[in-house]
Amino acid sequence: MRIGSVVNKGLRRFVERDDASGLPPGSVEKIRNMLSYLQEMSGVDELRHLPHWRAHRLTGGRKGVWSLTVTRNWRMTFRVDEAEGAIVDLDFEDYH
């Protein structure tokens, strides 16, 4: 799936220019792996095969948003626009 939009400035810089400034240095390789996986997957069903990233959908006011665990508190969150085949509103956040 292509990445349609990125919310977090540091993550956007990383996606567009491979510039990791603004991201925690210890998490850059994991974030790179996550982004590669997201870009290579063909549909959201493939997210269910990621137990080590604890992929899950959020509930409540964030219903429909997917979350992947990067570190203890930090998550990569996004929505999937299946009609467009794109990851949208990709973010790197501490929502706890």
PDB file of N, CA and C in Angstrom:
ATOM      1  N   MET A   1       0.856  -1.178   0.000  1.00  0.00           N
ATOM      2  CA  MET A   1       0.000   0.000   0.000  1.00  0.00           C
ATOM      3  C   MET A   1       0.899   1.237   0.000  1.00  0.00           C
ATOM      4  N   ARG A   2       0.453   2.222  -0.671  1.00  0.00           N
ATOM      5  CA  ARG A   2       1.244   3.453  -0.684  1.00  0.00           C
ATOM      6  C   ARG A   2       0.903   4.284   0.552  1.00  0.00           C
ATOM      7  N   ILE A   3       1.808   5.152   0.933  1.00  0.00           N
ATOM      8  CA  ILE A   3       1.577   6.039   2.062  1.00  0.00           C
ATOM      9  C   ILE A   3       1.019   7.339   1.496  1.00  0.00           C
ATOM     10  N   GLY A   4      -0.228   7.623   1.836  1.00  0.00           N
ATOM     11  CA  GLY A   4      -0.913   8.778   1.273  1.00  0.00           C
ATOM     12  C   GLY A   4      -0.664  10.072   2.025  1.00  0.00           C
ATOM     13  N   SER A   5      -0.638  10.016   3.365  1.00  0.00           N
ATOM     14  CA  SER A   5      -0.409  11.230   4.147  1.00  0.00           C
ATOM     15  C   SER A   5       0.246  10.874   5.477  1.00  0.00           C
ATOM     16  N   VAL A   6       1.128  11.776   5.924  1.00  0.00           N
ATOM     17  CA  VAL A   6       1.849  11.584   7.178  1.00  0.00           C
ATOM     18  C   VAL A   6       1.629  12.816   8.054  1.00  0.00           C
ATOM     19  N   VAL A   7       1.224  12.605   9.297  1.00  0.00           N
ATOM     20  CA  VAL A   7       0.909  13.688  10.219  1.00  0.00           C
ATOM     21  C   VAL A   7       2.159  14.191  10.945  1.00  0.00           C
ATOM     22  N   ASN A   8       2.931  13.297  11.537  1.00  0.00           N
ATOM     23  CA  ASN A   8       4.099  13.659  12.337  1.00  0.00           C
ATOM     24  C   ASN A   8       5.224  14.188  11.437  1.00  0.00           C
ATOM     25  N   LYS A   9       5.767  15.378  11.780  1.00  0.00           N
ATOM     26  CA  LYS A   9       6.790  16.011  10.942  1.00  0.00           C
ATOM     27  C   LYS A   9       8.059  15.178  10.821  1.00  0.00           C
ATOM     28  N   GLY A  10       8.517  14.610  11.926  1.00  0.00           N
ATOM     29  CA  GLY A  10       9.726  13.785  11.895  1.00  0.00           C
ATOM     30  C   GLY A  10       9.528  12.539  11.047  1.00  0.00           C
ATOM     31  N   LEU A  11       8.369  11.920  11.180  1.00  0.00           N
ATOM     32  CA  LEU A  11       8.058  10.724  10.396  1.00  0.00           C
ATOM     33  C   LEU A  11       7.908  11.082   8.917  1.00  0.00           C
ATOM     34  N   ARG A  12       7.307  12.237   8.625  1.00  0.00           N
ATOM     35  CA  ARG A  12       7.161  12.679   7.235  1.00  0.00           C
ATOM     36  C   ARG A  12       8.535  12.890   6.588  1.00  0.00           C
ATOM     37  N   ARG A  13       9.428  13.520   7.338  1.00  0.00           N
ATOM     38  CA  ARG A  13      10.796  13.750   6.849  1.00  0.00           C
ATOM     39  C   ARG A  13      11.486  12.417   6.564  1.00  0.00           C
ATOM     40  N   PHE A  14      11.242  11.427   7.414  1.00  0.00           N
ATOM     41  CA  PHE A  14      11.839  10.104   7.255  1.00  0.00           C
ATOM     42  C   PHE A  14      11.277   9.392   6.020  1.00  0.00           C
ATOM     43  N   VAL A  15       9.960   9.477   5.828  1.00  0.00           N
ATOM     44  CA  VAL A  15       9.309   8.830   4.690  1.00  0.00           C
ATOM     45  C   VAL A  15       9.741   9.490   3.378  1.00  0.00           C
ATOM     46  N   GLU A  16       9.772  10.807   3.346  1.00  0.00           N
ATOM     47  CA  GLU A  16      10.052  11.528   2.106  1.00  0.00           C
ATOM     48  C   GLU A  16      11.527  11.619   1.762  1.00  0.00           C
ATOM     49  N   ARG A  17      12.402  11.792   2.789  1.00  0.00           N
ATOM     50  CA  ARG A  17      13.819  12.052   2.509  1.00  0.00           C
ATOM     51  C   ARG A  17      14.790  11.104   3.203  1.00  0.00           C
ATOM     52  N   ASP A  18      14.257  10.104   3.896  1.00  0.00           N
ATOM     53  CA  ASP A  18      15.091   9.181   4.674  1.00  0.00           C
ATOM     54  C   ASP A  18      15.947   9.937   5.692  1.00  0.00           C
ATOM     55  N   ASP A  19      15.375  11.010   6.244  1.00  0.00           N
ATOM     56  CA  ASP A  19      16.029  11.843   7.253  1.00  0.00           C
ATOM     57  C   ASP A  19      15.418  11.489   8.604  1.00  0.00           C
ATOM     58  N   ALA A  20      16.201  10.871   9.476  1.00  0.00           N
ATOM     59  CA  ALA A  20      15.680  10.372  10.751  1.00  0.00           C
ATOM     60  C   ALA A  20      15.693  11.407  11.867  1.00  0.00           C
ATOM     61  N   SER A  21      16.105  12.644  11.588  1.00  0.00           N
ATOM     62  CA  SER A  21      16.092  13.657  12.640  1.00  0.00           C
ATOM     63  C   SER A  21      14.639  13.881  13.074  1.00  0.00           C
ATOM     64  N   GLY A  22      14.446  13.989  14.360  1.00  0.00           N
ATOM     65  CA  GLY A  22      13.101  14.137  14.889  1.00  0.00           C
ATOM     66  C   GLY A  22      12.497  12.825  15.360  1.00  0.00           C
ATOM     67  N   LEU A  23      13.200  11.714  15.103  1.00  0.00           N
ATOM     68  CA  LEU A  23      12.755  10.404  15.581  1.00  0.00           C
ATOM     69  C   LEU A  23      13.760   9.899  16.609  1.00  0.00           C
ATOM     70  N   PRO A  24      13.313   9.098  17.590  1.00  0.00           N
ATOM     71  CA  PRO A  24      14.253   8.567  18.582  1.00  0.00           C
ATOM     72  C   PRO A  24      15.278   7.648  17.898  1.00  0.00           C
ATOM     73  N   PRO A  25      16.575   7.917  18.070  1.00  0.00           N
ATOM     74  CA  PRO A  25      17.608   7.132  17.386  1.00  0.00           C
ATOM     75  C   PRO A  25      17.494   5.621  17.604  1.00  0.00           C
ATOM     76  N   GLY A  26      17.091   5.194  18.785  1.00  0.00           N
ATOM     77  CA  GLY A  26      16.972   3.769  19.073  1.00  0.00           C
ATOM     78  C   GLY A  26      15.797   3.088  18.386  1.00  0.00           C
ATOM     79  N   SER A  27      14.904   3.862  17.797  1.00  0.00           N
ATOM     80  CA  SER A  27      13.706   3.300  17.166  1.00  0.00           C
ATOM     81  C   SER A  27      13.716   3.393  15.646  1.00  0.00           C
ATOM     82  N   VAL A  28      14.720   4.026  15.081  1.00  0.00           N
ATOM     83  CA  VAL A  28      14.745   4.279  13.633  1.00  0.00           C
ATOM     84  C   VAL A  28      14.672   2.991  12.822  1.00  0.00           C
ATOM     85  N   GLU A  29      15.433   1.983  13.201  1.00  0.00           N
ATOM     86  CA  GLU A  29      15.431   0.735  12.423  1.00  0.00           C
ATOM     87  C   GLU A  29      14.077   0.040  12.498  1.00  0.00           C
ATOM     88  N   LYS A  30      13.452   0.047  13.662  1.00  0.00           N
ATOM     89  CA  LYS A  30      12.137  -0.571  13.803  1.00  0.00           C
ATOM     90  C   LYS A  30      11.104   0.196  12.979  1.00  0.00           C
ATOM     91  N   ILE A  31      11.161   1.518  13.010  1.00  0.00           N
ATOM     92  CA  ILE A  31      10.243   2.342  12.223  1.00  0.00           C
ATOM     93  C   ILE A  31      10.452   2.068  10.735  1.00  0.00           C
ATOM     94  N   ARG A  32      11.705   1.951  10.311  1.00  0.00           N
ATOM     95  CA  ARG A  32      12.008   1.649   8.907  1.00  0.00           C
ATOM     96  C   ARG A  32      11.385   0.302   8.505  1.00  0.00           C
ATOM     97  N   ASN A  33      11.516  -0.704   9.374  1.00  0.00           N
ATOM     98  CA  ASN A  33      10.928  -2.021   9.099  1.00  0.00           C
ATOM     99  C   ASN A  33       9.406  -1.955   9.018  1.00  0.00           C
ATOM    100  N   MET A  34       8.799  -1.197   9.916  1.00  0.00           N
ATOM    101  CA  MET A  34       7.348  -1.054   9.913  1.00  0.00           C
ATOM    102  C   MET A  34       6.871  -0.380   8.628  1.00  0.00           C
ATOM    103  N   LEU A  35       7.537   0.694   8.243  1.00  0.00           N
ATOM    104  CA  LEU A  35       7.158   1.405   7.024  1.00  0.00           C
ATOM    105  C   LEU A  35       7.306   0.510   5.794  1.00  0.00           C
ATOM    106  N   SER A  36       8.390  -0.255   5.751  1.00  0.00           N
ATOM    107  CA  SER A  36       8.592  -1.176   4.623  1.00  0.00           C
ATOM    108  C   SER A  36       7.468  -2.195   4.560  1.00  0.00           C
ATOM    109  N   TYR A  37       7.105  -2.741   5.711  1.00  0.00           N
ATOM    110  CA  TYR A  37       6.028  -3.730   5.750  1.00  0.00           C
ATOM    111  C   TYR A  37       4.709  -3.113   5.273  1.00  0.00           C
ATOM    112  N   LEU A  38       4.392  -1.924   5.781  1.00  0.00           N
ATOM    113  CA  LEU A  38       3.144  -1.270   5.406  1.00  0.00           C
ATOM    114  C   LEU A  38       3.090  -1.008   3.902  1.00  0.00           C
ATOM    115  N   GLN A  39       4.205  -0.614   3.327  1.00  0.00           N
ATOM    116  CA  GLN A  39       4.232  -0.317   1.895  1.00  0.00           C
ATOM    117  C   GLN A  39       4.141  -1.580   1.045  1.00  0.00           C
ATOM    118  N   GLU A  40       4.598  -2.696   1.560  1.00  0.00           N
ATOM    119  CA  GLU A  40       4.585  -3.946   0.805  1.00  0.00           C
ATOM    120  C   GLU A  40       3.303  -4.754   0.970  1.00  0.00           C
ATOM    121  N   MET A  41       2.538  -4.481   2.024  1.00  0.00           N
ATOM    122  CA  MET A  41       1.337  -5.292   2.249  1.00  0.00           C
ATOM    123  C   MET A  41       0.265  -4.945   1.215  1.00  0.00           C
ATOM    124  N   SER A  42      -0.578  -5.930   0.948  1.00  0.00           N
ATOM    125  CA  SER A  42      -1.628  -5.726  -0.055  1.00  0.00           C
ATOM    126  C   SER A  42      -2.988  -5.394   0.566  1.00  0.00           C
ATOM    127  N   GLY A  43      -3.149  -5.640   1.869  1.00  0.00           N
ATOM    128  CA  GLY A  43      -4.415  -5.342   2.534  1.00  0.00           C
ATOM    129  C   GLY A  43      -4.275  -5.411   4.042  1.00  0.00           C
ATOM    130  N   VAL A  44      -5.284  -4.916   4.747  1.00  0.00           N
ATOM    131  CA  VAL A  44      -5.230  -4.854   6.209  1.00  0.00           C
ATOM    132  C   VAL A  44      -5.216  -6.218   6.872  1.00  0.00           C
ATOM    133  N   ASP A  45      -5.658  -7.252   6.179  1.00  0.00           N
ATOM    134  CA  ASP A  45      -5.630  -8.594   6.766  1.00  0.00           C
ATOM    135  C   ASP A  45      -4.215  -9.004   7.143  1.00  0.00           C
ATOM    136  N   GLU A  46      -3.237  -8.494   6.430  1.00  0.00           N
ATOM    137  CA  GLU A  46      -1.843  -8.832   6.717  1.00  0.00           C
ATOM    138  C   GLU A  46      -1.362  -8.260   8.048  1.00  0.00           C
ATOM    139  N   LEU A  47      -2.055  -7.269   8.589  1.00  0.00           N
ATOM    140  CA  LEU A  47      -1.665  -6.701   9.883  1.00  0.00           C
ATOM    141  C   LEU A  47      -1.891  -7.692  11.017  1.00  0.00           C
ATOM    142  N   ARG A  48      -2.780  -8.618  10.819  1.00  0.00           N
ATOM    143  CA  ARG A  48      -3.076  -9.614  11.859  1.00  0.00           C
ATOM    144  C   ARG A  48      -1.911 -10.577  12.076  1.00  0.00           C
ATOM    145  N   HIS A  49      -0.955 -10.599  11.173  1.00  0.00           N
ATOM    146  CA  HIS A  49       0.191 -11.505  11.267  1.00  0.00           C
ATOM    147  C   HIS A  49       1.383 -10.856  11.951  1.00  0.00           C
ATOM    148  N   LEU A  50       1.159  -9.811  12.726  1.00  0.00           N
ATOM    149  CA  LEU A  50       2.248  -9.054  13.348  1.00  0.00           C
ATOM    150  C   LEU A  50       2.168  -9.071  14.872  1.00  0.00           C
ATOM    151  N   PRO A  51       2.313 -10.217  15.507  1.00  0.00           N
ATOM    152  CA  PRO A  51       2.165 -10.242  16.967  1.00  0.00           C
ATOM    153  C   PRO A  51       3.230  -9.423  17.698  1.00  0.00           C
ATOM    154  N   HIS A  52       4.431  -9.323  17.163  1.00  0.00           N
ATOM    155  CA  HIS A  52       5.495  -8.607  17.865  1.00  0.00           C
ATOM    156  C   HIS A  52       5.326  -7.089  17.783  1.00  0.00           C
ATOM    157  N   TRP A  53       4.507  -6.594  16.863  1.00  0.00           N
ATOM    158  CA  TRP A  53       4.222  -5.159  16.803  1.00  0.00           C
ATOM    159  C   TRP A  53       2.881  -4.839  17.433  1.00  0.00           C
ATOM    160  N   ARG A  54       2.188  -5.857  17.940  1.00  0.00           N
ATOM    161  CA  ARG A  54       0.892  -5.714  18.613  1.00  0.00           C
ATOM    162  C   ARG A  54      -0.093  -4.862  17.805  1.00  0.00           C
ATOM    163  N   ALA A  55      -0.256  -5.213  16.545  1.00  0.00           N
ATOM    164  CA  ALA A  55      -1.182  -4.489  15.671  1.00  0.00           C
ATOM    165  C   ALA A  55      -2.611  -4.672  16.159  1.00  0.00           C
ATOM    166  N   HIS A  56      -3.316  -3.567  16.292  1.00  0.00           N
ATOM    167  CA  HIS A  56      -4.712  -3.624  16.687  1.00  0.00           C
ATOM    168  C   HIS A  56      -5.421  -2.336  16.283  1.00  0.00           C
ATOM    169  N   ARG A  57      -6.737  -2.416  16.203  1.00  0.00           N
ATOM    170  CA  ARG A  57      -7.552  -1.237  15.923  1.00  0.00           C
ATOM    171  C   ARG A  57      -7.917  -0.571  17.229  1.00  0.00           C
ATOM    172  N   LEU A  58      -7.919   0.744  17.210  1.00  0.00           N
ATOM    173  CA  LEU A  58      -8.331   1.499  18.387  1.00  0.00           C
ATOM    174  C   LEU A  58      -9.850   1.571  18.434  1.00  0.00           C
ATOM    175  N   THR A  59     -10.369   1.953  19.580  1.00  0.00           N
ATOM    176  CA  THR A  59     -11.817   2.028  19.777  1.00  0.00           C
ATOM    177  C   THR A  59     -12.204   3.431  20.221  1.00  0.00           C
ATOM    178  N   GLY A  60     -13.470   3.618  20.493  1.00  0.00           N
ATOM    179  CA  GLY A  60     -13.960   4.912  20.977  1.00  0.00           C
ATOM    180  C   GLY A  60     -13.834   5.987  19.915  1.00  0.00           C
ATOM    181  N   GLY A  61     -13.318   7.142  20.314  1.00  0.00           N
ATOM    182  CA  GLY A  61     -13.157   8.266  19.410  1.00  0.00           C
ATOM    183  C   GLY A  61     -12.120   8.033  18.317  1.00  0.00           C
ATOM    184  N   ARG A  62     -11.298   7.007  18.475  1.00  0.00           N
ATOM    185  CA  ARG A  62     -10.260   6.692  17.492  1.00  0.00           C
ATOM    186  C   ARG A  62     -10.623   5.444  16.689  1.00  0.00           C
ATOM    187  N   LYS A  63     -11.904   5.105  16.662  1.00  0.00           N
ATOM    188  CA  LYS A  63     -12.362   3.903  15.960  1.00  0.00           C
ATOM    189  C   LYS A  63     -11.906   3.933  14.501  1.00  0.00           C
ATOM    190  N   GLY A  64     -11.378   2.803  14.038  1.00  0.00           N
ATOM    191  CA  GLY A  64     -10.908   2.701  12.659  1.00  0.00           C
ATOM    192  C   GLY A  64      -9.442   3.004  12.482  1.00  0.00           C
ATOM    193  N   VAL A  65      -8.781   3.480  13.548  1.00  0.00           N
ATOM    194  CA  VAL A  65      -7.351   3.786  13.490  1.00  0.00           C
ATOM    195  C   VAL A  65      -6.574   2.550  13.943  1.00  0.00           C
ATOM    196  N   TRP A  66      -5.558   2.190  13.170  1.00  0.00           N
ATOM    197  CA  TRP A  66      -4.687   1.064  13.525  1.00  0.00           C
ATOM    198  C   TRP A  66      -3.518   1.573  14.348  1.00  0.00           C
ATOM    199  N   SER A  67      -2.987   0.738  15.219  1.00  0.00           N
ATOM    200  CA  SER A  67      -1.852   1.080  16.057  1.00  0.00           C
ATOM    201  C   SER A  67      -0.818  -0.046  16.013  1.00  0.00           C
ATOM    202  N   LEU A  68       0.456   0.344  15.859  1.00  0.00           N
ATOM    203  CA  LEU A  68       1.583  -0.586  15.937  1.00  0.00           C
ATOM    204  C   LEU A  68       2.506  -0.087  17.042  1.00  0.00           C
ATOM    205  N   THR A  69       2.966  -0.963  17.908  1.00  0.00           N
ATOM    206  CA  THR A  69       3.839  -0.566  19.004  1.00  0.00           C
ATOM    207  C   THR A  69       5.273  -0.401  18.518  1.00  0.00           C
ATOM    208  N   VAL A  70       5.820   0.796  18.739  1.00  0.00           N
ATOM    209  CA  VAL A  70       7.216   1.063  18.401  1.00  0.00           C
ATOM    210  C   VAL A  70       8.079   0.887  19.652  1.00  0.00           C
ATOM    211  N   THR A  71       7.716   1.575  20.730  1.00  0.00           N
ATOM    212  CA  THR A  71       8.404   1.418  22.015  1.00  0.00           C
ATOM    213  C   THR A  71       7.335   1.270  23.092  1.00  0.00           C
ATOM    214  N   ARG A  72       7.766   1.290  24.313  1.00  0.00           N
ATOM    215  CA  ARG A  72       6.832   1.100  25.427  1.00  0.00           C
ATOM    216  C   ARG A  72       5.644   2.059  25.343  1.00  0.00           C
ATOM    217  N   ASN A  73       5.893   3.337  25.075  1.00  0.00           N
ATOM    218  CA  ASN A  73       4.811   4.319  25.016  1.00  0.00           C
ATOM    219  C   ASN A  73       4.482   4.802  23.610  1.00  0.00           C
ATOM    220  N   TRP A  74       5.410   4.718  22.687  1.00  0.00           N
ATOM    221  CA  TRP A  74       5.216   5.302  21.365  1.00  0.00           C
ATOM    222  C   TRP A  74       4.611   4.313  20.383  1.00  0.00           C
ATOM    223  N   ARG A  75       3.676   4.832  19.579  1.00  0.00           N
ATOM    224  CA  ARG A  75       2.968   4.020  18.600  1.00  0.00           C
ATOM    225  C   ARG A  75       3.007   4.682  17.229  1.00  0.00           C
ATOM    226  N   MET A  76       2.949   3.843  16.210  1.00  0.00           N
ATOM    227  CA  MET A  76       2.713   4.325  14.858  1.00  0.00           C
ATOM    228  C   MET A  76       1.228   4.071  14.612  1.00  0.00           C
ATOM    229  N   THR A  77       0.481   5.125  14.328  1.00  0.00           N
ATOM    230  CA  THR A  77      -0.954   4.989  14.116  1.00  0.00           C
ATOM    231  C   THR A  77      -1.298   5.435  12.697  1.00  0.00           C
ATOM    232  N   PHE A  78      -2.376   4.880  12.163  1.00  0.00           N
ATOM    233  CA  PHE A  78      -2.769   5.201  10.791  1.00  0.00           C
ATOM    234  C   PHE A  78      -4.154   4.657  10.510  1.00  0.00           C
ATOM    235  N   ARG A  79      -4.737   5.160   9.456  1.00  0.00           N
ATOM    236  CA  ARG A  79      -5.977   4.615   8.927  1.00  0.00           C
ATOM    237  C   ARG A  79      -5.658   4.007   7.571  1.00  0.00           C
ATOM    238  N   VAL A  80      -6.495   3.093   7.131  1.00  0.00           N
ATOM    239  CA  VAL A  80      -6.325   2.470   5.829  1.00  0.00           C
ATOM    240  C   VAL A  80      -7.499   2.865   4.948  1.00  0.00           C
ATOM    241  N   ASP A  81      -7.201   3.498   3.831  1.00  0.00           N
ATOM    242  CA  ASP A  81      -8.212   3.831   2.831  1.00  0.00           C
ATOM    243  C   ASP A  81      -8.156   2.718   1.798  1.00  0.00           C
ATOM    244  N   GLU A  82      -9.015   1.718   1.983  1.00  0.00           N
ATOM    245  CA  GLU A  82      -8.976   0.546   1.106  1.00  0.00           C
ATOM    246  C   GLU A  82      -9.392   0.877  -0.319  1.00  0.00           C
ATOM    247  N   ALA A  83     -10.274   1.847  -0.492  1.00  0.00           N
ATOM    248  CA  ALA A  83     -10.693   2.232  -1.839  1.00  0.00           C
ATOM    249  C   ALA A  83      -9.513   2.784  -2.641  1.00  0.00           C
ATOM    250  N   GLU A  84      -8.648   3.538  -1.967  1.00  0.00           N
ATOM    251  CA  GLU A  84      -7.475   4.125  -2.610  1.00  0.00           C
ATOM    252  C   GLU A  84      -6.247   3.221  -2.505  1.00  0.00           C
ATOM    253  N   GLY A  85      -6.327   2.219  -1.639  1.00  0.00           N
ATOM    254  CA  GLY A  85      -5.177   1.354  -1.408  1.00  0.00           C
ATOM    255  C   GLY A  85      -4.027   2.107  -0.773  1.00  0.00           C
ATOM    256  N   ALA A  86      -4.364   2.933   0.244  1.00  0.00           N
ATOM    257  CA  ALA A  86      -3.354   3.807   0.837  1.00  0.00           C
ATOM    258  C   ALA A  86      -3.433   3.832   2.359  1.00  0.00           C
ATOM    259  N   ILE A  87      -2.278   4.066   2.951  1.00  0.00           N
ATOM    260  CA  ILE A  87      -2.167   4.340   4.385  1.00  0.00           C
ATOM    261  C   ILE A  87      -2.324   5.856   4.516  1.00  0.00           C
ATOM    262  N   VAL A  88      -3.262   6.305   5.345  1.00  0.00           N
ATOM    263  CA  VAL A  88      -3.480   7.744   5.511  1.00  0.00           C
ATOM    264  C   VAL A  88      -3.385   8.130   6.982  1.00  0.00           C
ATOM    265  N   ASP A  89      -3.098   9.401   7.204  1.00  0.00           N
ATOM    266  CA  ASP A  89      -2.959   9.943   8.551  1.00  0.00           C
ATOM    267  C   ASP A  89      -1.945   9.161   9.381  1.00  0.00           C
ATOM    268  N   LEU A  90      -0.844   8.751   8.755  1.00  0.00           N
ATOM    269  CA  LEU A  90       0.213   8.033   9.453  1.00  0.00           C
ATOM    270  C   LEU A  90       0.830   8.958  10.494  1.00  0.00           C
ATOM    271  N   ASP A  91       0.944   8.474  11.716  1.00  0.00           N
ATOM    272  CA  ASP A  91       1.433   9.325  12.805  1.00  0.00           C
ATOM    273  C   ASP A  91       2.362   8.528  13.703  1.00  0.00           C
ATOM    274  N   PHE A  92       3.219   9.231  14.426  1.00  0.00           N
ATOM    275  CA  PHE A  92       4.095   8.649  15.438  1.00  0.00           C
ATOM    276  C   PHE A  92       3.773   9.413  16.698  1.00  0.00           C
ATOM    277  N   GLU A  93       3.156   8.720  17.670  1.00  0.00           N
ATOM    278  CA  GLU A  93       2.618   9.432  18.821  1.00  0.00           C
ATOM    279  C   GLU A  93       2.645   8.609  20.098  1.00  0.00           C
ATOM    280  N   ASP A  94       2.598   9.332  21.208  1.00  0.00           N
ATOM    281  CA  ASP A  94       2.431   8.733  22.519  1.00  0.00           C
ATOM    282  C   ASP A  94       1.016   9.081  22.957  1.00  0.00           C
ATOM    283  N   TYR A  95       0.066   8.176  22.723  1.00  0.00           N
ATOM    284  CA  TYR A  95      -1.329   8.495  23.033  1.00  0.00           C
ATOM    285  C   TYR A  95      -1.757   7.975  24.397  1.00  0.00           C
ATOM    286  N   HIS A  96      -0.845   7.514  25.203  1.00  0.00           N
ATOM    287  CA  HIS A  96      -1.197   7.002  26.533  1.00  0.00           C
ATOM    288  C   HIS A  96      -1.108   8.086  27.578  1.00  0.00           C
TER     289      HIS A  96
END
